[in-house]
Amino acid sequence: EAQVTQNPRYLITVTGKKLTVTCSQNMNHEYMSWYRQDPGLGLRQIYYSMNVEVTDKGDVPEGYKVSRKEKRNFPLILESPSPNQTSLYFCASSRGGQVTYEQYFGPGTRLTVT
Amino acid sequence: QKEVEQNSGPLSVPEGAIASLNCTYSDRVSQSFFWYRQYSGKSPELIMSIYSNGDKEDGRFTAQLNKASQYVSLLIRDSQPSDSATYLCAVNIGYSSASKIIFGSGTRLSIRP
């Protein structure tokens, strides 16, 4: 089954404790992206990647890191989480190319930073 | 001005009627436009994509794009209670797929029986 998976689905952590949220897709998609969703603010793009070793900042990259060492994986790293990073996070992937194609979303990771 | 704007709603429509959802965007060079549906607590799922001016129909859904007016809309015919959800408009900002995608904050649609 074609899908985007994220782990963990739920995470409660404390300020400053480094964490990684994994994202993997099995559709051989070139484009992958991370979003956070907050009430009233909609989905905001954190980082995106056009292909292996190619990443770029979205609208809200501060406090996050990403890496793309393999085509299928795109982990999101919070080196020193803070309470304002409490949010619902989605990973998404799509075909690459000249045109921006539709994205397929993972199930989401609900993160709480205390 | 926000880059992608939607009326937050809620938009209440009687069952069987047409629901009309609107979205405006600020970047004149945007090439790709999407409508996603998101049920509460779930991830967004694609409803329609549209890349050129005019209408695109898929079942009960029609997307309309007017690049001159920087306007994209989604019509849902014969609305069903299962259509009750938040609808997100998404636009790529830039010339190509190597560019950011901006989502509107979403319109909450409620279909009343």
PDB file of C-alpha atoms in Angstrom:
ATOM      1  CA  GLU A   1       0.000   0.000   0.000  1.00  0.00           C
ATOM      2  CA  ALA A   2       1.323   3.414  -0.998  1.00  0.00           C
ATOM      3  CA  GLN A   3       1.738   5.468   2.123  1.00  0.00           C
ATOM      4  CA  VAL A   4       3.625   7.988   4.196  1.00  0.00           C
ATOM      5  CA  THR A   5       4.411   6.867   7.719  1.00  0.00           C
ATOM      6  CA  GLN A   6       5.444   8.927  10.712  1.00  0.00           C
ATOM      7  CA  ASN A   7       6.730   7.943  14.116  1.00  0.00           C
ATOM      8  CA  PRO A   8       5.942   8.495  16.850  1.00  0.00           C
ATOM      9  CA  ARG A   9       2.270   9.443  16.518  1.00  0.00           C
ATOM     10  CA  TYR A  10       2.197  11.057  19.941  1.00  0.00           C
ATOM     11  CA  LEU A  11       5.072  12.486  21.948  1.00  0.00           C
ATOM     12  CA  ILE A  12       5.267  14.382  25.213  1.00  0.00           C
ATOM     13  CA  THR A  13       8.689  15.734  26.078  1.00  0.00           C
ATOM     14  CA  VAL A  14      10.398  18.405  28.139  1.00  0.00           C
ATOM     15  CA  THR A  15      12.063  21.618  27.087  1.00  0.00           C
ATOM     16  CA  GLY A  16      15.556  21.122  25.724  1.00  0.00           C
ATOM     17  CA  LYS A  17      15.482  17.363  25.210  1.00  0.00           C
ATOM     18  CA  LYS A  18      16.475  16.603  21.621  1.00  0.00           C
ATOM     19  CA  LEU A  19      14.008  14.577  19.609  1.00  0.00           C
ATOM     20  CA  THR A  20      13.563  13.192  16.120  1.00  0.00           C
ATOM     21  CA  VAL A  21      10.328  12.504  14.289  1.00  0.00           C
ATOM     22  CA  THR A  22      10.779  10.039  11.465  1.00  0.00           C
ATOM     23  CA  CYS A  23       9.024  10.122   8.112  1.00  0.00           C
ATOM     24  CA  SER A  24       9.162   7.492   5.417  1.00  0.00           C
ATOM     25  CA  GLN A  25       7.400   7.063   2.068  1.00  0.00           C
ATOM     26  CA  ASN A  26       7.233   4.016  -0.204  1.00  0.00           C
ATOM     27  CA  MET A  27       6.143   5.769  -3.413  1.00  0.00           C
ATOM     28  CA  ASN A  28       9.618   6.678  -4.710  1.00  0.00           C
ATOM     29  CA  HIS A  29       8.662  10.352  -4.452  1.00  0.00           C
ATOM     30  CA  GLU A  30      11.358  12.946  -4.937  1.00  0.00           C
ATOM     31  CA  TYR A  31       9.672  15.756  -3.004  1.00  0.00           C
ATOM     32  CA  MET A  32       9.133  15.572   0.759  1.00  0.00           C
ATOM     33  CA  SER A  33       8.029  18.208   3.201  1.00  0.00           C
ATOM     34  CA  TRP A  34       7.278  18.889   6.848  1.00  0.00           C
ATOM     35  CA  TYR A  35       4.384  21.010   8.112  1.00  0.00           C
ATOM     36  CA  ARG A  36       3.092  22.089  11.447  1.00  0.00           C
ATOM     37  CA  GLN A  37      -0.576  22.791  12.060  1.00  0.00           C
ATOM     38  CA  ASP A  38      -1.797  25.110  14.773  1.00  0.00           C
ATOM     39  CA  PRO A  39      -5.374  26.289  15.458  1.00  0.00           C
ATOM     40  CA  GLY A  40      -6.239  29.353  13.412  1.00  0.00           C
ATOM     41  CA  LEU A  41      -2.917  29.274  11.550  1.00  0.00           C
ATOM     42  CA  GLY A  42      -3.467  26.401   9.183  1.00  0.00           C
ATOM     43  CA  LEU A  43      -0.654  24.303   7.779  1.00  0.00           C
ATOM     44  CA  ARG A  44       2.728  26.017   7.697  1.00  0.00           C
ATOM     45  CA  GLN A  45       5.672  24.550   5.840  1.00  0.00           C
ATOM     46  CA  ILE A  46       8.800  23.985   7.941  1.00  0.00           C
ATOM     47  CA  TYR A  47      11.269  22.474   5.461  1.00  0.00           C
ATOM     48  CA  TYR A  48      11.065  20.731   2.132  1.00  0.00           C
ATOM     49  CA  SER A  49      13.354  18.589   0.049  1.00  0.00           C
ATOM     50  CA  MET A  50      13.451  18.301  -3.719  1.00  0.00           C
ATOM     51  CA  ASN A  51      15.654  15.197  -3.653  1.00  0.00           C
ATOM     52  CA  VAL A  52      18.408  13.420  -1.737  1.00  0.00           C
ATOM     53  CA  GLU A  53      20.790  15.908  -0.110  1.00  0.00           C
ATOM     54  CA  VAL A  54      18.668  18.862  -1.321  1.00  0.00           C
ATOM     55  CA  THR A  55      16.687  20.688   1.359  1.00  0.00           C
ATOM     56  CA  ASP A  56      15.295  24.190   1.691  1.00  0.00           C
ATOM     57  CA  LYS A  57      13.533  26.308   4.270  1.00  0.00           C
ATOM     58  CA  GLY A  58       9.803  26.753   4.288  1.00  0.00           C
ATOM     59  CA  ASP A  59       7.946  29.459   6.140  1.00  0.00           C
ATOM     60  CA  VAL A  60       8.759  28.490   9.732  1.00  0.00           C
ATOM     61  CA  PRO A  61      12.167  26.717   9.839  1.00  0.00           C
ATOM     62  CA  GLU A  62      13.488  28.236  13.088  1.00  0.00           C
ATOM     63  CA  GLY A  63      14.210  25.612  15.743  1.00  0.00           C
ATOM     64  CA  TYR A  64      14.081  22.663  13.316  1.00  0.00           C
ATOM     65  CA  LYS A  65      16.570  20.665  11.294  1.00  0.00           C
ATOM     66  CA  VAL A  66      16.074  18.112   8.565  1.00  0.00           C
ATOM     67  CA  SER A  67      18.217  15.752   6.554  1.00  0.00           C
ATOM     68  CA  ARG A  68      17.616  13.741   3.382  1.00  0.00           C
ATOM     69  CA  LYS A  69      20.221  11.029   3.114  1.00  0.00           C
ATOM     70  CA  GLU A  70      17.907   8.531   1.446  1.00  0.00           C
ATOM     71  CA  LYS A  71      15.068   9.144  -0.961  1.00  0.00           C
ATOM     72  CA  ARG A  72      12.435   7.462   1.206  1.00  0.00           C
ATOM     73  CA  ASN A  73      13.274   9.091   4.566  1.00  0.00           C
ATOM     74  CA  PHE A  74      13.020  12.680   5.746  1.00  0.00           C
ATOM     75  CA  PRO A  75      13.420  13.000   9.538  1.00  0.00           C
ATOM     76  CA  LEU A  76      12.561  16.172  11.435  1.00  0.00           C
ATOM     77  CA  ILE A  77      14.944  17.052  14.259  1.00  0.00           C
ATOM     78  CA  LEU A  78      14.257  19.366  17.166  1.00  0.00           C
ATOM     79  CA  GLU A  79      17.637  19.980  18.790  1.00  0.00           C
ATOM     80  CA  SER A  80      16.268  21.884  21.784  1.00  0.00           C
ATOM     81  CA  PRO A  81      12.474  21.800  21.816  1.00  0.00           C
ATOM     82  CA  SER A  82      10.545  24.640  23.383  1.00  0.00           C
ATOM     83  CA  PRO A  83       6.876  24.914  24.411  1.00  0.00           C
ATOM     84  CA  ASN A  84       6.064  27.007  21.318  1.00  0.00           C
ATOM     85  CA  GLN A  85       6.880  23.946  19.217  1.00  0.00           C
ATOM     86  CA  THR A  86       3.898  22.141  20.699  1.00  0.00           C
ATOM     87  CA  SER A  87       1.886  21.369  17.594  1.00  0.00           C
ATOM     88  CA  LEU A  88       0.539  18.770  15.188  1.00  0.00           C
ATOM     89  CA  TYR A  89       3.191  17.843  12.631  1.00  0.00           C
ATOM     90  CA  PHE A  90       2.611  16.338   9.204  1.00  0.00           C
ATOM     91  CA  CYS A  91       5.068  14.880   6.750  1.00  0.00           C
ATOM     92  CA  ALA A  92       4.105  14.805   3.072  1.00  0.00           C
ATOM     93  CA  SER A  93       5.561  13.584  -0.205  1.00  0.00           C
ATOM     94  CA  SER A  94       4.902  14.094  -3.900  1.00  0.00           C
ATOM     95  CA  ARG A  95       6.388  13.448  -7.309  1.00  0.00           C
ATOM     96  CA  GLY A  96       9.070  15.876  -8.391  1.00  0.00           C
ATOM     97  CA  GLY A  97       9.329  17.591 -11.739  1.00  0.00           C
ATOM     98  CA  GLN A  98       8.608  20.824 -13.528  1.00  0.00           C
ATOM     99  CA  VAL A  99       5.192  21.132 -11.959  1.00  0.00           C
ATOM    100  CA  THR A 100       4.297  20.937  -8.296  1.00  0.00           C
ATOM    101  CA  TYR A 101       2.226  17.819  -7.852  1.00  0.00           C
ATOM    102  CA  GLU A 102      -0.308  16.841  -5.242  1.00  0.00           C
ATOM    103  CA  GLN A 103       1.041  15.791  -1.866  1.00  0.00           C
ATOM    104  CA  TYR A 104       0.280  12.705   0.171  1.00  0.00           C
ATOM    105  CA  PHE A 105       0.275  13.233   3.895  1.00  0.00           C
ATOM    106  CA  GLY A 106       1.314  11.036   6.774  1.00  0.00           C
ATOM    107  CA  PRO A 107      -1.038  10.475   9.736  1.00  0.00           C
ATOM    108  CA  GLY A 108       0.494  13.234  11.850  1.00  0.00           C
ATOM    109  CA  THR A 109       2.555  13.462  15.041  1.00  0.00           C
ATOM    110  CA  ARG A 110       1.106  15.313  17.988  1.00  0.00           C
ATOM    111  CA  LEU A 111       3.967  16.827  19.965  1.00  0.00           C
ATOM    112  CA  THR A 112       3.666  18.405  23.397  1.00  0.00           C
ATOM    113  CA  VAL A 113       6.658  20.189  24.904  1.00  0.00           C
ATOM    114  CA  THR A 114       6.347  21.016  28.603  1.00  0.00           C
TER     115      THR A 114
ATOM    116  CA  GLN B   1      -1.803  40.548   2.895  1.00  0.00           C
ATOM    117  CA  LYS B   2      -1.652  36.803   3.430  1.00  0.00           C
ATOM    118  CA  GLU B   3      -0.280  34.832   0.515  1.00  0.00           C
ATOM    119  CA  VAL B   4      -3.278  32.475   0.418  1.00  0.00           C
ATOM    120  CA  GLU B   5      -6.589  33.598   1.907  1.00  0.00           C
ATOM    121  CA  GLN B   6      -9.742  31.665   2.649  1.00  0.00           C
ATOM    122  CA  ASN B   7     -12.884  32.535   4.543  1.00  0.00           C
ATOM    123  CA  SER B   8     -12.611  30.577   7.784  1.00  0.00           C
ATOM    124  CA  GLY B   9     -16.348  29.907   7.977  1.00  0.00           C
ATOM    125  CA  PRO B  10     -18.105  27.988   9.232  1.00  0.00           C
ATOM    126  CA  LEU B  11     -20.043  27.684   6.020  1.00  0.00           C
ATOM    127  CA  SER B  12     -23.359  25.945   6.582  1.00  0.00           C
ATOM    128  CA  VAL B  13     -25.080  24.375   3.570  1.00  0.00           C
ATOM    129  CA  PRO B  14     -28.234  22.211   3.469  1.00  0.00           C
ATOM    130  CA  GLU B  15     -27.858  18.633   2.321  1.00  0.00           C
ATOM    131  CA  GLY B  16     -28.232  18.320  -1.424  1.00  0.00           C
ATOM    132  CA  ALA B  17     -27.273  21.937  -2.139  1.00  0.00           C
ATOM    133  CA  ILE B  18     -24.117  23.290  -3.760  1.00  0.00           C
ATOM    134  CA  ALA B  19     -21.289  24.329  -1.461  1.00  0.00           C
ATOM    135  CA  SER B  20     -18.968  27.014  -2.823  1.00  0.00           C
ATOM    136  CA  LEU B  21     -15.530  27.499  -1.309  1.00  0.00           C
ATOM    137  CA  ASN B  22     -13.242  30.326  -2.342  1.00  0.00           C
ATOM    138  CA  CYS B  23      -9.532  31.065  -2.185  1.00  0.00           C
ATOM    139  CA  THR B  24      -7.423  34.013  -3.308  1.00  0.00           C
ATOM    140  CA  TYR B  25      -3.650  34.108  -3.640  1.00  0.00           C
ATOM    141  CA  SER B  26      -1.101  36.866  -3.971  1.00  0.00           C
ATOM    142  CA  ASP B  27       1.715  35.425  -6.133  1.00  0.00           C
ATOM    143  CA  ARG B  28       1.016  36.017  -9.826  1.00  0.00           C
ATOM    144  CA  VAL B  29       3.507  33.365 -10.947  1.00  0.00           C
ATOM    145  CA  SER B  30       1.878  30.498  -9.045  1.00  0.00           C
ATOM    146  CA  GLN B  31       1.342  27.498 -11.299  1.00  0.00           C
ATOM    147  CA  SER B  32      -0.176  24.758  -9.171  1.00  0.00           C
ATOM    148  CA  PHE B  33      -3.329  24.864  -7.076  1.00  0.00           C
ATOM    149  CA  PHE B  34      -4.829  22.246  -4.802  1.00  0.00           C
ATOM    150  CA  TRP B  35      -7.857  21.596  -2.643  1.00  0.00           C
ATOM    151  CA  TYR B  36      -7.485  19.285   0.330  1.00  0.00           C
ATOM    152  CA  ARG B  37     -10.142  18.026   2.720  1.00  0.00           C
ATOM    153  CA  GLN B  38      -9.303  17.502   6.368  1.00  0.00           C
ATOM    154  CA  TYR B  39     -11.543  15.797   8.871  1.00  0.00           C
ATOM    155  CA  SER B  40     -11.026  16.701  12.502  1.00  0.00           C
ATOM    156  CA  GLY B  41      -7.938  14.967  13.900  1.00  0.00           C
ATOM    157  CA  LYS B  42      -6.980  13.486  10.529  1.00  0.00           C
ATOM    158  CA  SER B  43      -4.419  14.326   7.882  1.00  0.00           C
ATOM    159  CA  PRO B  44      -5.302  16.350   4.766  1.00  0.00           C
ATOM    160  CA  GLU B  45      -6.345  14.367   1.710  1.00  0.00           C
ATOM    161  CA  LEU B  46      -6.325  15.646  -1.853  1.00  0.00           C
ATOM    162  CA  ILE B  47      -9.665  16.514  -3.440  1.00  0.00           C
ATOM    163  CA  MET B  48      -8.621  18.310  -6.614  1.00  0.00           C
ATOM    164  CA  SER B  49      -5.592  19.729  -8.345  1.00  0.00           C
ATOM    165  CA  ILE B  50      -5.785  22.356 -11.095  1.00  0.00           C
ATOM    166  CA  TYR B  51      -3.024  23.882 -13.179  1.00  0.00           C
ATOM    167  CA  SER B  52      -4.695  25.905 -15.946  1.00  0.00           C
ATOM    168  CA  ASN B  53      -7.467  28.457 -16.188  1.00  0.00           C
ATOM    169  CA  GLY B  54     -11.019  27.203 -16.350  1.00  0.00           C
ATOM    170  CA  ASP B  55     -13.004  24.425 -14.734  1.00  0.00           C
ATOM    171  CA  LYS B  56     -11.986  20.910 -13.804  1.00  0.00           C
ATOM    172  CA  GLU B  57     -14.642  18.424 -12.777  1.00  0.00           C
ATOM    173  CA  ASP B  58     -14.296  15.182 -10.835  1.00  0.00           C
ATOM    174  CA  GLY B  59     -17.532  13.584  -9.723  1.00  0.00           C
ATOM    175  CA  ARG B  60     -19.398  15.991  -7.441  1.00  0.00           C
ATOM    176  CA  PHE B  61     -16.407  18.325  -7.237  1.00  0.00           C
ATOM    177  CA  THR B  62     -15.485  21.161  -9.598  1.00  0.00           C
ATOM    178  CA  ALA B  63     -12.386  23.308  -9.232  1.00  0.00           C
ATOM    179  CA  GLN B  64     -12.322  26.688 -10.957  1.00  0.00           C
ATOM    180  CA  LEU B  65      -9.173  28.696 -11.597  1.00  0.00           C
ATOM    181  CA  ASN B  66      -8.887  32.303 -12.750  1.00  0.00           C
ATOM    182  CA  LYS B  67      -5.231  33.337 -12.799  1.00  0.00           C
ATOM    183  CA  ALA B  68      -6.011  36.895 -13.921  1.00  0.00           C
ATOM    184  CA  SER B  69      -8.104  37.424 -10.803  1.00  0.00           C
ATOM    185  CA  GLN B  70      -5.806  35.212  -8.681  1.00  0.00           C
ATOM    186  CA  TYR B  71      -8.777  33.208  -7.560  1.00  0.00           C
ATOM    187  CA  VAL B  72      -9.473  29.513  -7.198  1.00  0.00           C
ATOM    188  CA  SER B  73     -12.699  27.944  -6.022  1.00  0.00           C
ATOM    189  CA  LEU B  74     -14.175  24.546  -5.224  1.00  0.00           C
ATOM    190  CA  LEU B  75     -17.799  23.657  -5.843  1.00  0.00           C
ATOM    191  CA  ILE B  76     -19.351  20.612  -4.202  1.00  0.00           C
ATOM    192  CA  ARG B  77     -22.627  19.541  -5.795  1.00  0.00           C
ATOM    193  CA  ASP B  78     -25.279  17.481  -4.016  1.00  0.00           C
ATOM    194  CA  SER B  79     -23.605  18.114  -0.659  1.00  0.00           C
ATOM    195  CA  GLN B  80     -23.621  15.193   1.764  1.00  0.00           C
ATOM    196  CA  PRO B  81     -23.155  15.145   5.546  1.00  0.00           C
ATOM    197  CA  SER B  82     -19.865  13.307   4.909  1.00  0.00           C
ATOM    198  CA  ASP B  83     -18.611  16.457   3.153  1.00  0.00           C
ATOM    199  CA  SER B  84     -18.569  18.245   6.517  1.00  0.00           C
ATOM    200  CA  ALA B  85     -14.875  18.980   7.044  1.00  0.00           C
ATOM    201  CA  THR B  86     -12.290  21.729   6.756  1.00  0.00           C
ATOM    202  CA  TYR B  87     -11.210  22.472   3.182  1.00  0.00           C
ATOM    203  CA  LEU B  88      -7.688  23.720   2.619  1.00  0.00           C
ATOM    204  CA  CYS B  89      -6.539  25.628  -0.440  1.00  0.00           C
ATOM    205  CA  ALA B  90      -2.843  25.215  -1.304  1.00  0.00           C
ATOM    206  CA  VAL B  91      -0.775  27.167  -3.830  1.00  0.00           C
ATOM    207  CA  ASN B  92       2.833  26.821  -4.874  1.00  0.00           C
ATOM    208  CA  ILE B  93       4.690  30.096  -4.560  1.00  0.00           C
ATOM    209  CA  GLY B  94       7.154  30.416  -7.376  1.00  0.00           C
ATOM    210  CA  TYR B  95       7.899  29.228 -10.857  1.00  0.00           C
ATOM    211  CA  SER B  96       8.452  25.548 -10.370  1.00  0.00           C
ATOM    212  CA  SER B  97       8.202  22.591  -8.076  1.00  0.00           C
ATOM    213  CA  ALA B  98      11.386  23.861  -6.376  1.00  0.00           C
ATOM    214  CA  SER B  99       9.341  26.314  -4.411  1.00  0.00           C
ATOM    215  CA  LYS B 100       7.316  26.664  -1.274  1.00  0.00           C
ATOM    216  CA  ILE B 101       3.753  25.543  -0.936  1.00  0.00           C
ATOM    217  CA  ILE B 102       1.481  27.809   1.034  1.00  0.00           C
ATOM    218  CA  PHE B 103      -1.781  26.641   2.574  1.00  0.00           C
ATOM    219  CA  GLY B 104      -4.722  28.812   3.428  1.00  0.00           C
ATOM    220  CA  SER B 105      -6.016  28.558   6.964  1.00  0.00           C
ATOM    221  CA  GLY B 106      -9.007  26.549   5.749  1.00  0.00           C
ATOM    222  CA  THR B 107     -12.774  26.900   5.494  1.00  0.00           C
ATOM    223  CA  ARG B 108     -14.899  24.838   7.825  1.00  0.00           C
ATOM    224  CA  LEU B 109     -17.884  23.396   5.946  1.00  0.00           C
ATOM    225  CA  SER B 110     -20.943  22.022   7.719  1.00  0.00           C
ATOM    226  CA  ILE B 111     -23.663  20.174   5.799  1.00  0.00           C
ATOM    227  CA  ARG B 112     -26.929  20.258   7.676  1.00  0.00           C
ATOM    228  CA  PRO B 113     -29.429  17.405   7.093  1.00  0.00           C
TER     229      PRO B 113
END
